[in-house]
Amino acid sequence: MTRVLILGGARSGKSAYAERIAGMSGKAVVYIATAAAGDSEMAARVAEHRRRRDACWTTVEEPLALGKAIERHCRPGTVVLVDCLTVWLSNLLFSDGTEYPDVGRVEPPPAFGLQRERLLRAVAQAQGELVLVSNEVGLGIVPLGAASRWFVDEAGRLNQALAAVCDQVVFVAAGLPMALKGGPC
């Protein structure tokens, strides 16, 4: 059983790298997609990801209950690929329709803590191979707006927590993987 966390910026090649790892495993692949096509730009992104996927893979669309989906599908002989954790985090933040202020404290929806904890537990207890894709959003400037700052902070905390329980952590930049934990890429 191997748990791999793949980090990178937007259009860094992290998803394509994760798909190569899953495809080269020779095992059944379950692709858990967290994105929902809420507008035409996101619909185009989702369509591109669908086009790239191997037709033999099973796709599960799960925008919120990610830990439960991992628990259900991550079994010996299977590779579960989750793309992407930061989209999932954004889904959770806006799941109850709250509009957040530009300044002040952001209180995440009640589901946030429960779903985050269930995800971390599912990853730590995964029975099959697991490949997680997440954006590294903390390399730039501090963003404007309380919700944006909360998102960057929580994405960083989530990535750290997952890196602690994953066997391998890889950073992808310009399509090139760099091992951060667990050996060569």
PDB file of C-alpha atoms in Angstrom:
ATOM      1  CA  MET A   1       0.000   0.000   0.000  1.00  0.00           C
ATOM      2  CA  THR A   2       1.390   3.375  -1.032  1.00  0.00           C
ATOM      3  CA  ARG A   3      -0.008   6.836  -0.419  1.00  0.00           C
ATOM      4  CA  VAL A   4       1.358   9.545  -2.716  1.00  0.00           C
ATOM      5  CA  LEU A   5       0.664  13.275  -2.426  1.00  0.00           C
ATOM      6  CA  ILE A   6       1.374  15.269  -5.580  1.00  0.00           C
ATOM      7  CA  LEU A   7       1.630  19.025  -5.178  1.00  0.00           C
ATOM      8  CA  GLY A   8       2.065  21.763  -7.752  1.00  0.00           C
ATOM      9  CA  GLY A   9       0.731  25.021  -9.062  1.00  0.00           C
ATOM     10  CA  ALA A  10      -1.975  25.571 -11.645  1.00  0.00           C
ATOM     11  CA  ARG A  11      -1.093  23.909 -14.951  1.00  0.00           C
ATOM     12  CA  SER A  12       2.123  22.521 -13.472  1.00  0.00           C
ATOM     13  CA  GLY A  13       1.500  19.013 -14.830  1.00  0.00           C
ATOM     14  CA  LYS A  14       0.555  17.506 -11.462  1.00  0.00           C
ATOM     15  CA  SER A  15      -2.657  15.858 -12.707  1.00  0.00           C
ATOM     16  CA  ALA A  16      -0.977  14.387 -15.785  1.00  0.00           C
ATOM     17  CA  TYR A  17       1.824  13.048 -13.565  1.00  0.00           C
ATOM     18  CA  ALA A  18      -0.717  11.492 -11.172  1.00  0.00           C
ATOM     19  CA  GLU A  19      -2.540   9.895 -14.103  1.00  0.00           C
ATOM     20  CA  ARG A  20       0.736   8.397 -15.385  1.00  0.00           C
ATOM     21  CA  ILE A  21       1.467   6.893 -11.959  1.00  0.00           C
ATOM     22  CA  ALA A  22      -2.013   5.380 -11.751  1.00  0.00           C
ATOM     23  CA  GLY A  23      -1.915   4.091 -15.325  1.00  0.00           C
ATOM     24  CA  MET A  24       1.522   2.488 -14.956  1.00  0.00           C
ATOM     25  CA  SER A  25       0.451   0.566 -11.837  1.00  0.00           C
ATOM     26  CA  GLY A  26      -1.252  -2.192 -13.848  1.00  0.00           C
ATOM     27  CA  LYS A  27      -4.069  -2.146 -11.297  1.00  0.00           C
ATOM     28  CA  ALA A  28      -7.702  -1.149 -11.535  1.00  0.00           C
ATOM     29  CA  VAL A  29      -7.984   2.639 -11.230  1.00  0.00           C
ATOM     30  CA  VAL A  30     -10.764   4.560  -9.535  1.00  0.00           C
ATOM     31  CA  TYR A  31     -10.598   8.268 -10.333  1.00  0.00           C
ATOM     32  CA  ILE A  32     -12.342  10.394  -7.715  1.00  0.00           C
ATOM     33  CA  ALA A  33     -13.097  13.774  -9.263  1.00  0.00           C
ATOM     34  CA  THR A  34     -13.957  16.577  -6.865  1.00  0.00           C
ATOM     35  CA  ALA A  35     -14.816  19.277  -9.402  1.00  0.00           C
ATOM     36  CA  ALA A  36     -18.328  20.282 -10.368  1.00  0.00           C
ATOM     37  CA  ALA A  37     -18.894  22.097 -13.650  1.00  0.00           C
ATOM     38  CA  GLY A  38     -20.563  25.184 -12.198  1.00  0.00           C
ATOM     39  CA  ASP A  39     -19.743  27.484 -15.124  1.00  0.00           C
ATOM     40  CA  SER A  40     -18.458  27.210 -18.698  1.00  0.00           C
ATOM     41  CA  GLU A  41     -14.790  27.677 -17.750  1.00  0.00           C
ATOM     42  CA  MET A  42     -14.945  24.909 -15.151  1.00  0.00           C
ATOM     43  CA  ALA A  43     -16.952  22.725 -17.539  1.00  0.00           C
ATOM     44  CA  ALA A  44     -14.105  23.020 -20.070  1.00  0.00           C
ATOM     45  CA  ARG A  45     -11.563  22.000 -17.413  1.00  0.00           C
ATOM     46  CA  VAL A  46     -13.670  19.003 -16.395  1.00  0.00           C
ATOM     47  CA  ALA A  47     -14.083  17.981 -20.048  1.00  0.00           C
ATOM     48  CA  GLU A  48     -10.305  18.127 -20.582  1.00  0.00           C
ATOM     49  CA  HIS A  49      -9.690  15.887 -17.577  1.00  0.00           C
ATOM     50  CA  ARG A  50     -12.351  13.428 -18.756  1.00  0.00           C
ATOM     51  CA  ARG A  51     -10.818  13.334 -22.250  1.00  0.00           C
ATOM     52  CA  ARG A  52      -7.391  12.422 -20.839  1.00  0.00           C
ATOM     53  CA  ARG A  53      -8.625   9.583 -18.633  1.00  0.00           C
ATOM     54  CA  ASP A  54      -8.238   5.971 -19.631  1.00  0.00           C
ATOM     55  CA  ALA A  55     -11.611   4.594 -20.726  1.00  0.00           C
ATOM     56  CA  CYS A  56     -11.102   1.546 -18.458  1.00  0.00           C
ATOM     57  CA  TRP A  57     -10.946   3.658 -15.318  1.00  0.00           C
ATOM     58  CA  THR A  58     -13.912   4.011 -13.032  1.00  0.00           C
ATOM     59  CA  THR A  59     -14.824   7.636 -12.359  1.00  0.00           C
ATOM     60  CA  VAL A  60     -16.531   8.700  -9.145  1.00  0.00           C
ATOM     61  CA  GLU A  61     -17.653  12.315  -8.854  1.00  0.00           C
ATOM     62  CA  GLU A  62     -17.612  13.410  -5.222  1.00  0.00           C
ATOM     63  CA  PRO A  63     -17.434  17.117  -4.424  1.00  0.00           C
ATOM     64  CA  LEU A  64     -17.863  16.911  -0.617  1.00  0.00           C
ATOM     65  CA  ALA A  65     -17.781  13.456   1.058  1.00  0.00           C
ATOM     66  CA  LEU A  66     -14.249  12.654  -0.089  1.00  0.00           C
ATOM     67  CA  GLY A  67     -13.201  10.608   2.939  1.00  0.00           C
ATOM     68  CA  LYS A  68     -16.250   8.376   2.527  1.00  0.00           C
ATOM     69  CA  ALA A  69     -15.466   7.886  -1.182  1.00  0.00           C
ATOM     70  CA  ILE A  70     -11.859   6.918  -0.384  1.00  0.00           C
ATOM     71  CA  GLU A  71     -13.053   4.488   2.289  1.00  0.00           C
ATOM     72  CA  ARG A  72     -15.477   2.931  -0.191  1.00  0.00           C
ATOM     73  CA  HIS A  73     -13.100   2.550  -3.155  1.00  0.00           C
ATOM     74  CA  CYS A  74      -9.547   2.203  -1.808  1.00  0.00           C
ATOM     75  CA  ARG A  75      -8.990  -1.566  -1.648  1.00  0.00           C
ATOM     76  CA  PRO A  76      -6.039  -3.895  -2.224  1.00  0.00           C
ATOM     77  CA  GLY A  77      -5.393  -4.285  -5.947  1.00  0.00           C
ATOM     78  CA  THR A  78      -6.829  -0.844  -6.702  1.00  0.00           C
ATOM     79  CA  VAL A  79      -5.307   2.588  -7.231  1.00  0.00           C
ATOM     80  CA  VAL A  80      -7.502   5.485  -6.185  1.00  0.00           C
ATOM     81  CA  LEU A  81      -6.564   8.807  -7.765  1.00  0.00           C
ATOM     82  CA  VAL A  82      -8.124  11.908  -6.156  1.00  0.00           C
ATOM     83  CA  ASP A  83      -8.058  15.107  -8.211  1.00  0.00           C
ATOM     84  CA  CYS A  84      -8.080  17.627  -6.642  1.00  0.00           C
ATOM     85  CA  LEU A  85      -7.951  18.394  -2.938  1.00  0.00           C
ATOM     86  CA  THR A  86      -7.958  22.176  -3.248  1.00  0.00           C
ATOM     87  CA  VAL A  87     -11.084  22.056  -5.411  1.00  0.00           C
ATOM     88  CA  TRP A  88     -12.619  19.865  -2.698  1.00  0.00           C
ATOM     89  CA  LEU A  89     -11.563  22.377  -0.043  1.00  0.00           C
ATOM     90  CA  SER A  90     -13.211  25.185  -2.017  1.00  0.00           C
ATOM     91  CA  ASN A  91     -16.353  23.064  -2.417  1.00  0.00           C
ATOM     92  CA  LEU A  92     -16.498  22.644   1.361  1.00  0.00           C
ATOM     93  CA  LEU A  93     -15.962  26.338   2.070  1.00  0.00           C
ATOM     94  CA  PHE A  94     -18.889  27.348  -0.125  1.00  0.00           C
ATOM     95  CA  SER A  95     -21.085  24.278   0.471  1.00  0.00           C
ATOM     96  CA  ASP A  96     -23.719  26.067   2.519  1.00  0.00           C
ATOM     97  CA  GLY A  97     -23.977  29.184   0.335  1.00  0.00           C
ATOM     98  CA  THR A  98     -22.383  31.550   2.825  1.00  0.00           C
ATOM     99  CA  GLU A  99     -21.029  34.791   1.413  1.00  0.00           C
ATOM    100  CA  TYR A 100     -17.855  35.705   3.251  1.00  0.00           C
ATOM    101  CA  PRO A 101     -16.707  39.213   4.162  1.00  0.00           C
ATOM    102  CA  ASP A 102     -13.627  40.829   2.624  1.00  0.00           C
ATOM    103  CA  VAL A 103     -12.243  41.442   6.108  1.00  0.00           C
ATOM    104  CA  GLY A 104     -12.685  39.638   9.390  1.00  0.00           C
ATOM    105  CA  ARG A 105     -12.763  36.064  10.510  1.00  0.00           C
ATOM    106  CA  VAL A 106     -14.062  33.335   8.225  1.00  0.00           C
ATOM    107  CA  GLU A 107     -16.089  30.658   9.962  1.00  0.00           C
ATOM    108  CA  PRO A 108     -16.172  27.567   7.769  1.00  0.00           C
ATOM    109  CA  PRO A 109     -19.427  25.654   7.445  1.00  0.00           C
ATOM    110  CA  PRO A 110     -20.101  23.030  10.127  1.00  0.00           C
ATOM    111  CA  ALA A 111     -19.356  20.210   7.643  1.00  0.00           C
ATOM    112  CA  PHE A 112     -15.774  21.398   7.138  1.00  0.00           C
ATOM    113  CA  GLY A 113     -14.212  19.953  10.316  1.00  0.00           C
ATOM    114  CA  LEU A 114     -16.043  16.649  10.020  1.00  0.00           C
ATOM    115  CA  GLN A 115     -15.212  16.169   6.320  1.00  0.00           C
ATOM    116  CA  ARG A 116     -11.557  17.173   6.805  1.00  0.00           C
ATOM    117  CA  GLU A 117     -11.144  14.744   9.708  1.00  0.00           C
ATOM    118  CA  ARG A 118     -12.820  11.929   7.775  1.00  0.00           C
ATOM    119  CA  LEU A 119     -10.505  12.566   4.799  1.00  0.00           C
ATOM    120  CA  LEU A 120      -7.371  12.458   6.964  1.00  0.00           C
ATOM    121  CA  ARG A 121      -8.556   9.257   8.660  1.00  0.00           C
ATOM    122  CA  ALA A 122      -9.400   7.622   5.300  1.00  0.00           C
ATOM    123  CA  VAL A 123      -5.964   8.471   3.896  1.00  0.00           C
ATOM    124  CA  ALA A 124      -4.166   7.185   6.997  1.00  0.00           C
ATOM    125  CA  GLN A 125      -6.166   3.921   6.913  1.00  0.00           C
ATOM    126  CA  ALA A 126      -6.201   3.412   3.119  1.00  0.00           C
ATOM    127  CA  GLN A 127      -6.149  -0.267   2.163  1.00  0.00           C
ATOM    128  CA  GLY A 128      -5.093   0.172  -1.459  1.00  0.00           C
ATOM    129  CA  GLU A 129      -2.837   2.528  -3.351  1.00  0.00           C
ATOM    130  CA  LEU A 130      -3.800   6.175  -3.148  1.00  0.00           C
ATOM    131  CA  VAL A 131      -2.647   9.110  -5.289  1.00  0.00           C
ATOM    132  CA  LEU A 132      -3.742  12.553  -4.122  1.00  0.00           C
ATOM    133  CA  VAL A 133      -3.425  15.739  -6.183  1.00  0.00           C
ATOM    134  CA  SER A 134      -3.378  19.161  -4.536  1.00  0.00           C
ATOM    135  CA  ASN A 135      -2.411  22.690  -5.461  1.00  0.00           C
ATOM    136  CA  GLU A 136       0.429  24.347  -3.617  1.00  0.00           C
ATOM    137  CA  VAL A 137      -1.082  27.803  -3.270  1.00  0.00           C
ATOM    138  CA  GLY A 138       1.156  29.250  -0.579  1.00  0.00           C
ATOM    139  CA  LEU A 139       4.127  30.212  -2.745  1.00  0.00           C
ATOM    140  CA  GLY A 140       2.805  33.597  -3.837  1.00  0.00           C
ATOM    141  CA  ILE A 141       1.671  36.767  -2.170  1.00  0.00           C
ATOM    142  CA  VAL A 142      -0.933  36.837   0.581  1.00  0.00           C
ATOM    143  CA  PRO A 143      -4.246  37.245  -1.280  1.00  0.00           C
ATOM    144  CA  LEU A 144      -6.846  39.940  -0.729  1.00  0.00           C
ATOM    145  CA  GLY A 145     -10.044  38.976   1.019  1.00  0.00           C
ATOM    146  CA  ALA A 146     -10.698  36.998   4.162  1.00  0.00           C
ATOM    147  CA  ALA A 147     -12.063  33.944   2.329  1.00  0.00           C
ATOM    148  CA  SER A 148      -9.024  33.805   0.023  1.00  0.00           C
ATOM    149  CA  ARG A 149      -6.629  34.035   2.967  1.00  0.00           C
ATOM    150  CA  TRP A 150      -8.593  31.335   4.840  1.00  0.00           C
ATOM    151  CA  PHE A 151      -8.423  29.116   1.755  1.00  0.00           C
ATOM    152  CA  VAL A 152      -4.634  29.529   1.365  1.00  0.00           C
ATOM    153  CA  ASP A 153      -4.101  28.859   5.077  1.00  0.00           C
ATOM    154  CA  GLU A 154      -6.346  25.782   5.116  1.00  0.00           C
ATOM    155  CA  ALA A 155      -4.860  24.401   1.892  1.00  0.00           C
ATOM    156  CA  GLY A 156      -1.405  24.700   3.459  1.00  0.00           C
ATOM    157  CA  ARG A 157      -2.547  23.013   6.668  1.00  0.00           C
ATOM    158  CA  LEU A 158      -4.272  20.234   4.718  1.00  0.00           C
ATOM    159  CA  ASN A 159      -1.211  19.624   2.539  1.00  0.00           C
ATOM    160  CA  GLN A 160       1.013  19.432   5.632  1.00  0.00           C
ATOM    161  CA  ALA A 161      -1.318  16.989   7.381  1.00  0.00           C
ATOM    162  CA  LEU A 162      -1.507  14.781   4.291  1.00  0.00           C
ATOM    163  CA  ALA A 163       2.254  14.928   3.694  1.00  0.00           C
ATOM    164  CA  ALA A 164       2.757  13.640   7.236  1.00  0.00           C
ATOM    165  CA  VAL A 165       0.729  10.447   6.559  1.00  0.00           C
ATOM    166  CA  CYS A 166       1.712   9.870   2.923  1.00  0.00           C
ATOM    167  CA  ASP A 167       4.610   7.596   1.988  1.00  0.00           C
ATOM    168  CA  GLN A 168       5.694   9.815  -0.888  1.00  0.00           C
ATOM    169  CA  VAL A 169       5.323  13.519  -1.588  1.00  0.00           C
ATOM    170  CA  VAL A 170       6.146  14.906  -5.027  1.00  0.00           C
ATOM    171  CA  PHE A 171       6.230  18.528  -6.173  1.00  0.00           C
ATOM    172  CA  VAL A 172       5.599  19.104  -9.882  1.00  0.00           C
ATOM    173  CA  ALA A 173       6.767  22.276 -11.627  1.00  0.00           C
ATOM    174  CA  ALA A 174       6.823  22.777 -15.407  1.00  0.00           C
ATOM    175  CA  GLY A 175       5.835  19.124 -15.798  1.00  0.00           C
ATOM    176  CA  LEU A 176       8.899  17.944 -13.885  1.00  0.00           C
ATOM    177  CA  PRO A 177       8.403  15.876 -10.708  1.00  0.00           C
ATOM    178  CA  MET A 178      10.685  16.468  -7.725  1.00  0.00           C
ATOM    179  CA  ALA A 179      10.646  14.066  -4.784  1.00  0.00           C
ATOM    180  CA  LEU A 180      10.114  15.783  -1.438  1.00  0.00           C
ATOM    181  CA  LYS A 181       9.572  12.616   0.607  1.00  0.00           C
ATOM    182  CA  GLY A 182       9.955   8.927  -0.020  1.00  0.00           C
ATOM    183  CA  GLY A 183      12.571   8.586  -2.743  1.00  0.00           C
ATOM    184  CA  PRO A 184      13.003   9.227  -6.447  1.00  0.00           C
ATOM    185  CA  CYS A 185      10.135   9.989  -8.832  1.00  0.00           C
TER     186      CYS A 185
END
